[in-house]
PDB file of C-alpha atoms and ligand atoms in Angstrom:
ATOM      1  CA  MET A   1       0.151   0.339   0.119  1.00 62.00           C
ATOM      2  CA  GLU A   2       1.188   3.539  -0.709  1.00 80.00           C
ATOM      3  CA  LYS A   3       2.833   5.509   1.777  1.00 90.00           C
ATOM      4  CA  ARG A   4      -0.159   8.295   3.524  1.00 96.00           C
ATOM      5  CA  ASP A   5       1.278  11.762   4.533  1.00 97.00           C
ATOM      6  CA  PRO A   6      -0.347  12.391   7.753  1.00 97.00           C
ATOM      7  CA  LYS A   7       0.603  16.064   7.953  1.00 98.00           C
ATOM      8  CA  LEU A   8      -1.021  16.233   4.811  1.00 98.00           C
ATOM      9  CA  GLU A   9      -4.486  14.578   6.518  1.00 98.00           C
ATOM     10  CA  GLN A  10      -4.578  16.791   9.492  1.00 97.00           C
ATOM     11  CA  GLN A  11      -4.641  20.208   7.103  1.00 97.00           C
ATOM     12  CA  LEU A  12      -7.385  18.189   4.997  1.00 98.00           C
ATOM     13  CA  LEU A  13      -9.557  17.389   7.982  1.00 97.00           C
ATOM     14  CA  GLN A  14      -8.623  21.340   9.263  1.00 96.00           C
ATOM     15  CA  ALA A  15      -9.785  23.087   5.951  1.00 96.00           C
ATOM     16  CA  LEU A  16     -13.343  20.927   6.213  1.00 95.00           C
ATOM     17  CA  ASN A  17     -14.584  23.602   8.785  1.00 91.00           C
ATOM     18  CA  GLY A  18     -17.199  20.483  10.153  1.00 90.00           C
ATOM     19  CA  ALA A  19     -18.319  19.130   6.942  1.00 93.00           C
ATOM     20  CA  ARG A  20     -19.061  15.599   6.921  1.00 95.00           C
ATOM     21  CA  ILE A  21     -17.846  14.977   3.497  1.00 97.00           C
ATOM     22  CA  GLY A  22     -14.000  14.698   3.372  1.00 97.00           C
ATOM     23  CA  LYS A  23     -13.328  11.941   6.164  1.00 96.00           C
ATOM     24  CA  PRO A  24     -11.634  10.060   6.888  1.00 97.00           C
ATOM     25  CA  CYS A  25      -9.038  11.774   4.764  1.00 98.00           C
ATOM     26  CA  TYR A  26      -6.400   9.109   3.321  1.00 98.00           C
ATOM     27  CA  ALA A  27      -3.735  11.648   1.886  1.00 98.00           C
ATOM     28  CA  PHE A  28      -0.942  10.525  -0.215  1.00 98.00           C
ATOM     29  CA  ARG A  29       2.269  12.101  -2.262  1.00 97.00           C
ATOM     30  CA  GLU A  30       1.579   9.884  -5.075  1.00 97.00           C
ATOM     31  CA  VAL A  31      -0.846   6.908  -5.881  1.00 98.00           C
ATOM     32  CA  SER A  32      -1.607   4.835  -9.031  1.00 98.00           C
ATOM     33  CA  SER A  33      -5.227   6.556  -9.124  1.00 98.00           C
ATOM     34  CA  THR A  34      -7.276   7.681  -6.221  1.00 98.00           C
ATOM     35  CA  MET A  35     -10.326   6.164  -7.781  1.00 98.00           C
ATOM     36  CA  ASP A  36      -8.288   2.855  -7.355  1.00 97.00           C
ATOM     37  CA  VAL A  37      -7.216   3.138  -3.934  1.00 98.00           C
ATOM     38  CA  ALA A  38     -10.965   4.504  -3.252  1.00 98.00           C
ATOM     39  CA  GLN A  39     -12.599   1.361  -4.673  1.00 97.00           C
ATOM     40  CA  ARG A  40     -10.176  -0.760  -2.878  1.00 97.00           C
ATOM     41  CA  LEU A  41     -11.606   1.361   0.450  1.00 97.00           C
ATOM     42  CA  ALA A  42     -15.145   0.836  -0.422  1.00 96.00           C
ATOM     43  CA  SER A  43     -15.036  -2.713  -0.379  1.00 94.00           C
ATOM     44  CA  GLU A  44     -13.313  -2.593   2.769  1.00 93.00           C
ATOM     45  CA  SER A  45     -16.214  -0.752   3.924  1.00 91.00           C
ATOM     46  CA  ALA A  46     -15.291   2.885   4.209  1.00 95.00           C
ATOM     47  CA  PRO A  47     -17.829   5.266   5.469  1.00 96.00           C
ATOM     48  CA  GLU A  48     -19.725   6.832   3.200  1.00 97.00           C
ATOM     49  CA  GLY A  49     -17.896  10.540   2.871  1.00 98.00           C
ATOM     50  CA  ALA A  50     -14.053   9.235   2.696  1.00 98.00           C
ATOM     51  CA  CYS A  51     -11.633  11.000   1.017  1.00 98.00           C
ATOM     52  CA  VAL A  52      -9.097   9.946  -1.234  1.00 98.00           C
ATOM     53  CA  TRP A  53      -6.422  12.492  -1.812  1.00 98.00           C
ATOM     54  CA  ALA A  54      -3.349  12.782  -3.856  1.00 98.00           C
ATOM     55  CA  GLU A  55      -0.321  15.165  -4.674  1.00 97.00           C
ATOM     56  CA  ARG A  56       0.013  13.544  -8.269  1.00 97.00           C
ATOM     57  CA  GLN A  57      -1.257  10.506  -9.892  1.00 98.00           C
ATOM     58  CA  VAL A  58       0.761   7.740 -12.144  1.00 97.00           C
ATOM     59  CA  SER A  59      -2.150   6.695 -13.610  1.00 97.00           C
ATOM     60  CA  GLY A  60      -4.123   9.134 -13.325  1.00 98.00           C
ATOM     61  CA  ARG A  61      -7.848   7.622 -15.434  1.00 97.00           C
ATOM     62  CA  GLY A  62     -10.867   9.847 -17.326  1.00 96.00           C
ATOM     63  CA  ARG A  63     -13.964   8.754 -18.725  1.00 93.00           C
ATOM     64  CA  GLU A  64     -13.798   6.035 -21.908  1.00 89.00           C
ATOM     65  CA  GLY A  65     -10.157   4.786 -20.443  1.00 90.00           C
ATOM     66  CA  ARG A  66      -8.667   8.084 -21.277  1.00 93.00           C
ATOM     67  CA  LEU A  67      -5.664   8.992 -19.269  1.00 96.00           C
ATOM     68  CA  TRP A  68      -6.226  11.983 -16.832  1.00 97.00           C
ATOM     69  CA  VAL A  69      -2.485  14.090 -16.798  1.00 95.00           C
ATOM     70  CA  SER A  70      -1.760  14.012 -12.874  1.00 97.00           C
ATOM     71  CA  PRO A  71       1.421  16.117 -12.513  1.00 96.00           C
ATOM     72  CA  GLN A  72       1.849  18.356  -9.212  1.00 95.00           C
ATOM     73  CA  GLY A  73      -0.164  21.094  -8.814  1.00 96.00           C
ATOM     74  CA  GLY A  74      -4.135  19.923  -9.439  1.00 97.00           C
ATOM     75  CA  ILE A  75      -6.247  18.673  -7.257  1.00 98.00           C
ATOM     76  CA  TYR A  76      -6.675  15.172  -7.318  1.00 98.00           C
ATOM     77  CA  CYS A  77      -9.463  13.115  -4.842  1.00 98.00           C
ATOM     78  CA  SER A  78     -11.544  10.199  -4.945  1.00 98.00           C
ATOM     79  CA  LEU A  79     -15.301  10.269  -2.321  1.00 98.00           C
ATOM     80  CA  ILE A  80     -16.680   7.546  -1.188  1.00 98.00           C
ATOM     81  CA  LEU A  81     -20.647   7.399  -1.318  1.00 98.00           C
ATOM     82  CA  ARG A  82     -23.386   5.016  -0.350  1.00 97.00           C
ATOM     83  CA  PRO A  83     -25.837   6.972  -2.050  1.00 97.00           C
ATOM     84  CA  THR A  84     -29.690   5.767  -0.688  1.00 96.00           C
ATOM     85  CA  ARG A  85     -31.454   7.109  -4.119  1.00 97.00           C
ATOM     86  CA  SER A  86     -32.351   4.635  -6.333  1.00 96.00           C
ATOM     87  CA  VAL A  87     -29.904   2.817  -8.431  1.00 95.00           C
ATOM     88  CA  GLY A  88     -31.488   4.298 -11.907  1.00 94.00           C
ATOM     89  CA  GLU A  89     -30.652   8.245  -9.812  1.00 96.00           C
ATOM     90  CA  LEU A  90     -26.889   7.071  -9.266  1.00 96.00           C
ATOM     91  CA  PRO A  91     -25.785   8.795 -12.905  1.00 95.00           C
ATOM     92  CA  GLN A  92     -27.137  12.102 -11.799  1.00 97.00           C
ATOM     93  CA  LEU A  93     -24.232  12.033  -9.391  1.00 98.00           C
ATOM     94  CA  ALA A  94     -21.904  13.073 -11.715  1.00 97.00           C
ATOM     95  CA  LEU A  95     -23.682  16.133 -11.971  1.00 97.00           C
ATOM     96  CA  VAL A  96     -24.300  16.732  -8.062  1.00 98.00           C
ATOM     97  CA  THR A  97     -20.582  16.903  -8.081  1.00 98.00           C
ATOM     98  CA  GLY A  98     -19.940  19.057 -11.463  1.00 98.00           C
ATOM     99  CA  LEU A  99     -22.264  21.829  -9.481  1.00 98.00           C
ATOM    100  CA  ALA A 100     -20.322  21.451  -6.413  1.00 98.00           C
ATOM    101  CA  THR A 101     -17.016  21.961  -8.672  1.00 98.00           C
ATOM    102  CA  VAL A 102     -18.210  25.218 -10.405  1.00 97.00           C
ATOM    103  CA  GLU A 103     -19.961  26.471  -7.045  1.00 97.00           C
ATOM    104  CA  ALA A 104     -16.310  26.131  -5.286  1.00 97.00           C
ATOM    105  CA  ILE A 105     -14.494  27.848  -8.199  1.00 97.00           C
ATOM    106  CA  GLN A 106     -17.290  30.775  -8.090  1.00 96.00           C
ATOM    107  CA  GLN A 107     -16.789  30.878  -4.784  1.00 96.00           C
ATOM    108  CA  LEU A 108     -12.618  31.099  -4.047  1.00 95.00           C
ATOM    109  CA  THR A 109     -11.883  32.624  -7.757  1.00 96.00           C
ATOM    110  CA  GLY A 110     -14.906  34.371  -8.630  1.00 96.00           C
ATOM    111  CA  LEU A 111     -14.369  32.934 -12.110  1.00 95.00           C
ATOM    112  CA  SER A 112     -17.508  31.756 -13.722  1.00 89.00           C
ATOM    113  CA  ALA A 113     -17.251  28.454 -14.905  1.00 95.00           C
ATOM    114  CA  ALA A 114     -19.123  26.519 -16.670  1.00 95.00           C
ATOM    115  CA  ILE A 115     -20.754  22.531 -16.954  1.00 96.00           C
ATOM    116  CA  ARG A 116     -20.435  20.729 -20.091  1.00 95.00           C
ATOM    117  CA  TRP A 117     -22.724  17.911 -19.286  1.00 95.00           C
ATOM    118  CA  PRO A 118     -22.342  15.679 -17.890  1.00 93.00           C
ATOM    119  CA  ASN A 119     -18.952  15.274 -16.561  1.00 94.00           C
ATOM    120  CA  ASP A 120     -16.558  18.505 -17.518  1.00 96.00           C
ATOM    121  CA  VAL A 121     -16.166  21.784 -16.327  1.00 97.00           C
ATOM    122  CA  LEU A 122     -15.123  24.732 -18.249  1.00 96.00           C
ATOM    123  CA  VAL A 123     -13.782  28.133 -17.911  1.00 97.00           C
ATOM    124  CA  ALA A 124     -13.625  30.252 -20.783  1.00 95.00           C
ATOM    125  CA  GLY A 125     -14.128  27.281 -22.785  1.00 93.00           C
ATOM    126  CA  LYS A 126     -11.162  25.491 -22.008  1.00 96.00           C
ATOM    127  CA  LYS A 127     -11.721  22.300 -19.531  1.00 97.00           C
ATOM    128  CA  VAL A 128     -10.427  23.166 -16.125  1.00 98.00           C
ATOM    129  CA  ALA A 129     -12.168  19.711 -14.121  1.00 98.00           C
ATOM    130  CA  GLY A 130     -12.941  16.379 -14.902  1.00 98.00           C
ATOM    131  CA  ILE A 131     -15.330  14.089 -13.256  1.00 98.00           C
ATOM    132  CA  LEU A 132     -15.262  10.556 -13.074  1.00 98.00           C
ATOM    133  CA  ALA A 133     -18.089   8.626 -11.296  1.00 97.00           C
ATOM    134  CA  GLU A 134     -17.992   4.588 -10.369  1.00 97.00           C
ATOM    135  CA  ALA A 135     -20.541   2.445  -9.014  1.00 96.00           C
ATOM    136  CA  SER A 136     -20.044  -1.089  -7.645  1.00 94.00           C
ATOM    137  CA  THR A 137     -21.223  -3.531  -5.416  1.00 90.00           C
ATOM    138  CA  GLN A 138     -20.328  -5.561  -1.925  1.00 81.00           C
ATOM    139  CA  PRO A 139     -22.070  -7.459   0.040  1.00 76.00           C
ATOM    140  CA  THR A 140     -22.469  -6.633   3.470  1.00 74.00           C
ATOM    141  CA  ALA A 141     -24.640  -8.802   6.363  1.00 74.00           C
ATOM    142  CA  GLY A 142     -26.547 -10.987   4.035  1.00 74.00           C
ATOM    143  CA  ARG A 143     -27.898  -7.938   1.570  1.00 80.00           C
ATOM    144  CA  THR A 144     -26.006  -6.031  -1.488  1.00 83.00           C
ATOM    145  CA  GLN A 145     -24.699  -2.251  -0.961  1.00 87.00           C
ATOM    146  CA  ILE A 146     -23.896  -0.129  -3.490  1.00 94.00           C
ATOM    147  CA  SER A 147     -21.289   2.296  -3.459  1.00 97.00           C
ATOM    148  CA  VAL A 148     -20.119   5.261  -5.750  1.00 98.00           C
ATOM    149  CA  VAL A 149     -16.184   6.631  -5.815  1.00 98.00           C
ATOM    150  CA  VAL A 150     -16.968   9.764  -7.357  1.00 98.00           C
ATOM    151  CA  GLY A 151     -13.255  11.431  -8.789  1.00 98.00           C
ATOM    152  CA  ILE A 152     -12.388  14.994  -9.017  1.00 98.00           C
ATOM    153  CA  GLY A 153      -9.571  16.304 -11.033  1.00 98.00           C
ATOM    154  CA  ILE A 154      -8.831  20.215 -11.048  1.00 98.00           C
ATOM    155  CA  ASN A 155      -5.733  21.881 -12.888  1.00 98.00           C
ATOM    156  CA  VAL A 156      -5.261  24.757 -10.220  1.00 97.00           C
ATOM    157  CA  THR A 157      -1.695  25.953 -11.125  1.00 97.00           C
ATOM    158  CA  THR A 158      -0.713  22.861 -13.499  1.00 96.00           C
ATOM    159  CA  GLU A 159       1.594  24.360 -15.998  1.00 94.00           C
ATOM    160  CA  PRO A 160      -0.294  24.708 -19.466  1.00 94.00           C
ATOM    161  CA  SER A 161       2.250  22.931 -21.499  1.00 94.00           C
ATOM    162  CA  ASP A 162       1.614  19.594 -19.604  1.00 94.00           C
ATOM    163  CA  LEU A 163      -2.048  19.614 -20.232  1.00 95.00           C
ATOM    164  CA  PRO A 164      -3.504  18.401 -23.410  1.00 94.00           C
ATOM    165  CA  GLU A 165      -5.261  20.088 -26.402  1.00 94.00           C
ATOM    166  CA  GLY A 166      -8.178  22.181 -24.984  1.00 94.00           C
ATOM    167  CA  ALA A 167      -7.435  21.721 -21.378  1.00 96.00           C
ATOM    168  CA  ALA A 168      -6.360  25.307 -19.321  1.00 97.00           C
ATOM    169  CA  SER A 169      -5.601  25.523 -15.587  1.00 97.00           C
ATOM    170  CA  LEU A 170      -6.986  28.334 -12.928  1.00 98.00           C
ATOM    171  CA  ALA A 171      -4.071  29.657 -12.322  1.00 97.00           C
ATOM    172  CA  GLN A 172      -4.363  30.921 -15.827  1.00 97.00           C
ATOM    173  CA  TRP A 173      -7.266  33.171 -14.692  1.00 97.00           C
ATOM    174  CA  ALA A 174      -7.436  33.058 -10.883  1.00 96.00           C
ATOM    175  CA  LYS A 175      -5.851  36.374  -9.093  1.00 93.00           C
ATOM    176  CA  PRO A 176      -4.603  34.915  -6.608  1.00 93.00           C
ATOM    177  CA  VAL A 177      -4.695  31.029  -6.924  1.00 95.00           C
ATOM    178  CA  PRO A 178      -6.139  29.513  -4.567  1.00 94.00           C
ATOM    179  CA  ASP A 179      -4.797  27.120  -2.245  1.00 96.00           C
ATOM    180  CA  ARG A 180      -5.206  23.310  -2.667  1.00 97.00           C
ATOM    181  CA  VAL A 181      -6.246  22.403   0.467  1.00 97.00           C
ATOM    182  CA  VAL A 182      -8.101  25.888   1.199  1.00 97.00           C
ATOM    183  CA  PHE A 183     -10.050  24.756  -1.894  1.00 97.00           C
ATOM    184  CA  ALA A 184     -10.675  21.461  -1.040  1.00 97.00           C
ATOM    185  CA  GLY A 185     -12.296  22.608   2.220  1.00 97.00           C
ATOM    186  CA  ALA A 186     -14.744  24.811   0.044  1.00 97.00           C
ATOM    187  CA  LEU A 187     -15.341  22.076  -2.560  1.00 98.00           C
ATOM    188  CA  PHE A 188     -16.375  19.275  -0.024  1.00 98.00           C
ATOM    189  CA  ARG A 189     -19.021  22.062   1.954  1.00 97.00           C
ATOM    190  CA  GLN A 190     -20.548  22.619  -1.539  1.00 98.00           C
ATOM    191  CA  PHE A 191     -20.277  18.743  -2.437  1.00 98.00           C
ATOM    192  CA  GLU A 192     -22.203  18.184   0.659  1.00 98.00           C
ATOM    193  CA  ARG A 193     -24.583  20.922   0.348  1.00 98.00           C
ATOM    194  CA  VAL A 194     -26.064  19.508  -2.915  1.00 98.00           C
ATOM    195  CA  TYR A 195     -25.527  16.278  -2.044  1.00 98.00           C
ATOM    196  CA  GLN A 196     -28.040  16.264   1.118  1.00 98.00           C
ATOM    197  CA  GLN A 197     -30.629  18.673  -1.130  1.00 98.00           C
ATOM    198  CA  TRP A 198     -30.090  15.680  -3.845  1.00 98.00           C
ATOM    199  CA  THR A 199     -30.472  12.864  -1.563  1.00 98.00           C
ATOM    200  CA  ASP A 200     -33.533  14.835   0.482  1.00 98.00           C
ATOM    201  CA  GLU A 201     -35.358  15.773  -2.488  1.00 98.00           C
ATOM    202  CA  GLY A 202     -33.840  14.200  -5.725  1.00 98.00           C
ATOM    203  CA  PHE A 203     -33.058  16.201  -9.081  1.00 98.00           C
ATOM    204  CA  THR A 204     -35.450  17.952  -8.889  1.00 97.00           C
ATOM    205  CA  ALA A 205     -34.055  20.403  -6.124  1.00 97.00           C
ATOM    206  CA  ILE A 206     -30.665  21.017  -7.624  1.00 98.00           C
ATOM    207  CA  ARG A 207     -31.853  20.893 -11.494  1.00 97.00           C
ATOM    208  CA  PRO A 208     -32.776  24.819 -11.126  1.00 96.00           C
ATOM    209  CA  ALA A 209     -28.905  25.613 -10.633  1.00 97.00           C
ATOM    210  CA  LEU A 210     -27.502  23.265 -12.834  1.00 97.00           C
ATOM    211  CA  ILE A 211     -29.281  25.148 -15.608  1.00 95.00           C
ATOM    212  CA  ARG A 212     -28.072  28.045 -14.495  1.00 95.00           C
ATOM    213  CA  TRP A 213     -23.994  26.611 -14.889  1.00 96.00           C
ATOM    214  CA  SER A 214     -24.508  25.093 -17.862  1.00 94.00           C
ATOM    215  CA  GLY A 215     -22.780  26.260 -20.901  1.00 85.00           C
ATOM    216  CA  LEU A 216     -24.461  24.082 -23.487  1.00 91.00           C
ATOM    217  CA  PHE A 217     -28.354  25.814 -24.036  1.00 93.00           C
ATOM    218  CA  GLY A 218     -29.068  27.311 -27.092  1.00 92.00           C
ATOM    219  CA  LYS A 219     -25.512  26.129 -28.318  1.00 93.00           C
ATOM    220  CA  LEU A 220     -25.169  23.695 -31.773  1.00 96.00           C
ATOM    221  CA  VAL A 221     -23.565  20.965 -30.261  1.00 96.00           C
ATOM    222  CA  HIS A 222     -21.880  17.539 -31.508  1.00 96.00           C
ATOM    223  CA  ILE A 223     -22.805  14.428 -29.096  1.00 96.00           C
ATOM    224  CA  ARG A 224     -21.072  11.040 -29.456  1.00 96.00           C
ATOM    225  CA  THR A 225     -23.081   7.839 -27.542  1.00 95.00           C
ATOM    226  CA  PRO A 226     -22.669   4.455 -28.080  1.00 92.00           C
ATOM    227  CA  SER A 227     -24.992   4.651 -30.171  1.00 91.00           C
ATOM    228  CA  GLY A 228     -24.019   6.782 -32.930  1.00 95.00           C
ATOM    229  CA  ARG A 229     -22.492  10.381 -33.439  1.00 96.00           C
ATOM    230  CA  PHE A 230     -25.609  13.391 -33.464  1.00 96.00           C
ATOM    231  CA  ASP A 231     -25.546  17.229 -34.440  1.00 96.00           C
ATOM    232  CA  GLY A 232     -28.084  19.607 -33.029  1.00 97.00           C
ATOM    233  CA  GLN A 233     -29.206  22.153 -30.091  1.00 96.00           C
ATOM    234  CA  ALA A 234     -28.506  21.800 -26.964  1.00 96.00           C
ATOM    235  CA  THR A 235     -32.155  22.871 -25.219  1.00 96.00           C
ATOM    236  CA  ASP A 236     -32.541  21.790 -21.998  1.00 96.00           C
ATOM    237  CA  LEU A 237     -31.994  19.226 -19.154  1.00 97.00           C
ATOM    238  CA  ASP A 238     -35.432  17.138 -18.500  1.00 97.00           C
ATOM    239  CA  GLU A 239     -36.185  15.527 -14.925  1.00 95.00           C
ATOM    240  CA  ALA A 240     -34.271  12.916 -14.937  1.00 96.00           C
ATOM    241  CA  GLY A 241     -30.635  14.850 -15.740  1.00 96.00           C
ATOM    242  CA  ARG A 242     -30.932  14.138 -19.229  1.00 97.00           C
ATOM    243  CA  LEU A 243     -29.199  16.994 -21.913  1.00 97.00           C
ATOM    244  CA  LEU A 244     -32.602  17.259 -24.650  1.00 97.00           C
ATOM    245  CA  VAL A 245     -30.629  17.850 -27.766  1.00 97.00           C
ATOM    246  CA  ARG A 246     -33.155  19.307 -30.587  1.00 97.00           C
ATOM    247  CA  LEU A 247     -31.854  16.688 -33.679  1.00 96.00           C
ATOM    248  CA  ASP A 248     -31.253  18.467 -37.275  1.00 88.00           C
ATOM    249  CA  SER A 249     -34.278  16.375 -38.425  1.00 91.00           C
ATOM    250  CA  GLY A 250     -36.328  18.633 -35.827  1.00 94.00           C
ATOM    251  CA  LEU A 251     -36.705  15.694 -33.311  1.00 96.00           C
ATOM    252  CA  VAL A 252     -35.914  16.354 -29.500  1.00 97.00           C
ATOM    253  CA  ARG A 253     -33.946  13.551 -27.760  1.00 97.00           C
ATOM    254  CA  ALA A 254     -32.978  12.905 -24.654  1.00 97.00           C
ATOM    255  CA  PHE A 255     -29.496  11.443 -24.036  1.00 97.00           C
ATOM    256  CA  ASP A 256     -28.141  10.061 -20.535  1.00 93.00           C
ATOM    257  CA  VAL A 257     -24.694   9.615 -21.547  1.00 93.00           C
ATOM    258  CA  GLY A 258     -23.080  10.893 -24.391  1.00 94.00           C
ATOM    259  CA  ASP A 259     -19.198  12.679 -24.947  1.00 94.00           C
ATOM    260  CA  VAL A 260     -20.563  16.434 -25.537  1.00 95.00           C
ATOM    261  CA  THR A 261     -18.528  19.123 -28.319  1.00 93.00           C
ATOM    262  CA  LEU A 262     -19.342  22.728 -28.577  1.00 89.00           C
ATOM    263  CA  LEU A 263     -19.828  22.943 -32.471  1.00 88.00           C
ATOM    264  CA  ARG A 264     -19.530  26.979 -32.417  1.00 70.00           C
TER     265      ARG A 264
HETATM  266  C1  LIG B 301     -12.617  12.736 -16.990  1.00 80.07           C
HETATM  267  O1  LIG B 301     -12.575  14.211 -17.538  1.00 80.07           O
HETATM  268  O2  LIG B 301     -12.506  12.142 -18.140  1.00 80.07           O
HETATM  269  C2  LIG B 301     -12.663  12.371 -15.342  1.00 80.07           C
HETATM  270  C3  LIG B 301     -11.462  12.729 -15.123  1.00 80.07           C
HETATM  271  C4  LIG B 301     -11.518  12.374 -13.856  1.00 80.07           C
HETATM  272  C5  LIG B 301      -9.924  13.039 -13.117  1.00 80.07           C
HETATM  273  C6  LIG B 301      -9.976  12.318 -11.408  1.00 80.07           C
HETATM  274  S1  LIG B 301      -8.896  12.637 -10.985  1.00 80.07           S
HETATM  275  C7  LIG B 301      -8.968  12.402  -9.108  1.00 80.07           C
HETATM  276  C8  LIG B 301      -9.808  11.150  -9.907  1.00 80.07           C
HETATM  277  N1  LIG B 301      -8.751   9.793 -10.320  1.00 80.07           N
HETATM  278  C9  LIG B 301      -8.426   9.627 -11.066  1.00 80.07           C
HETATM  279  O3  LIG B 301      -8.111   8.442 -11.638  1.00 80.07           O
HETATM  280  N2  LIG B 301      -9.375  10.399 -11.981  1.00 80.07           N
HETATM  281  C10 LIG B 301     -10.068  10.798 -10.983  1.00 80.07           C
END
């Protein structure tokens, strides 16, 4: 097992300022991927809210098997959740996390970030953060328990030359640049608030805020899905968090997965 960093864990716990999400905290200088460590802890009954944090990842992963470049200067964390809502609602957790992330960015930097449905956060059209949600099941006391690990990667001071095309770091705009530990405290508190709303009232409680932060509506988009590629105008988010797109044929289609590119 990778070596934990007790000093960093202490700093992160202090930054939580009483929040329930973010503890217990497992912080490392370097791991393969915080997702792997969090999945292992989830299978060993780690409680809801547990956080795995790394200063660097050797094999950080993004969606669809992509690599997530993870040198020093970014936030790399995974949270273990044990949601009580139905299995069909669990994909909404990426949107819950995206909302918490844009609100933390706004709170700490004043920058107006936008959510690119379903998993990306953009500033000035460039990707500054990505979210990955992975569900798994554990047999516990005769019944199956579901856990979801949400991974959040945020480029804070990462050198732009280390990042892939289309990505950027908050430091390119944020003056002063927020300290990553302070950022974590704000992020986890925002997460706790949005997650609680979603747990208590479901997606409808967070939909208006997501619509406000969405950078897609009214824009022409290309969407790549397992069932094909589509072009059209993004119009809305439905009551389940699906993206509604008016296709060039005039038909409005609801997407529950997909990779979106803005056409202009
Ligand atoms: C994406 O945009 O494709 C999702 C990127 C998710 C990256 C984060 S960094 C922390 C956690 N650990 C990983 O290996 N991936 C996620």
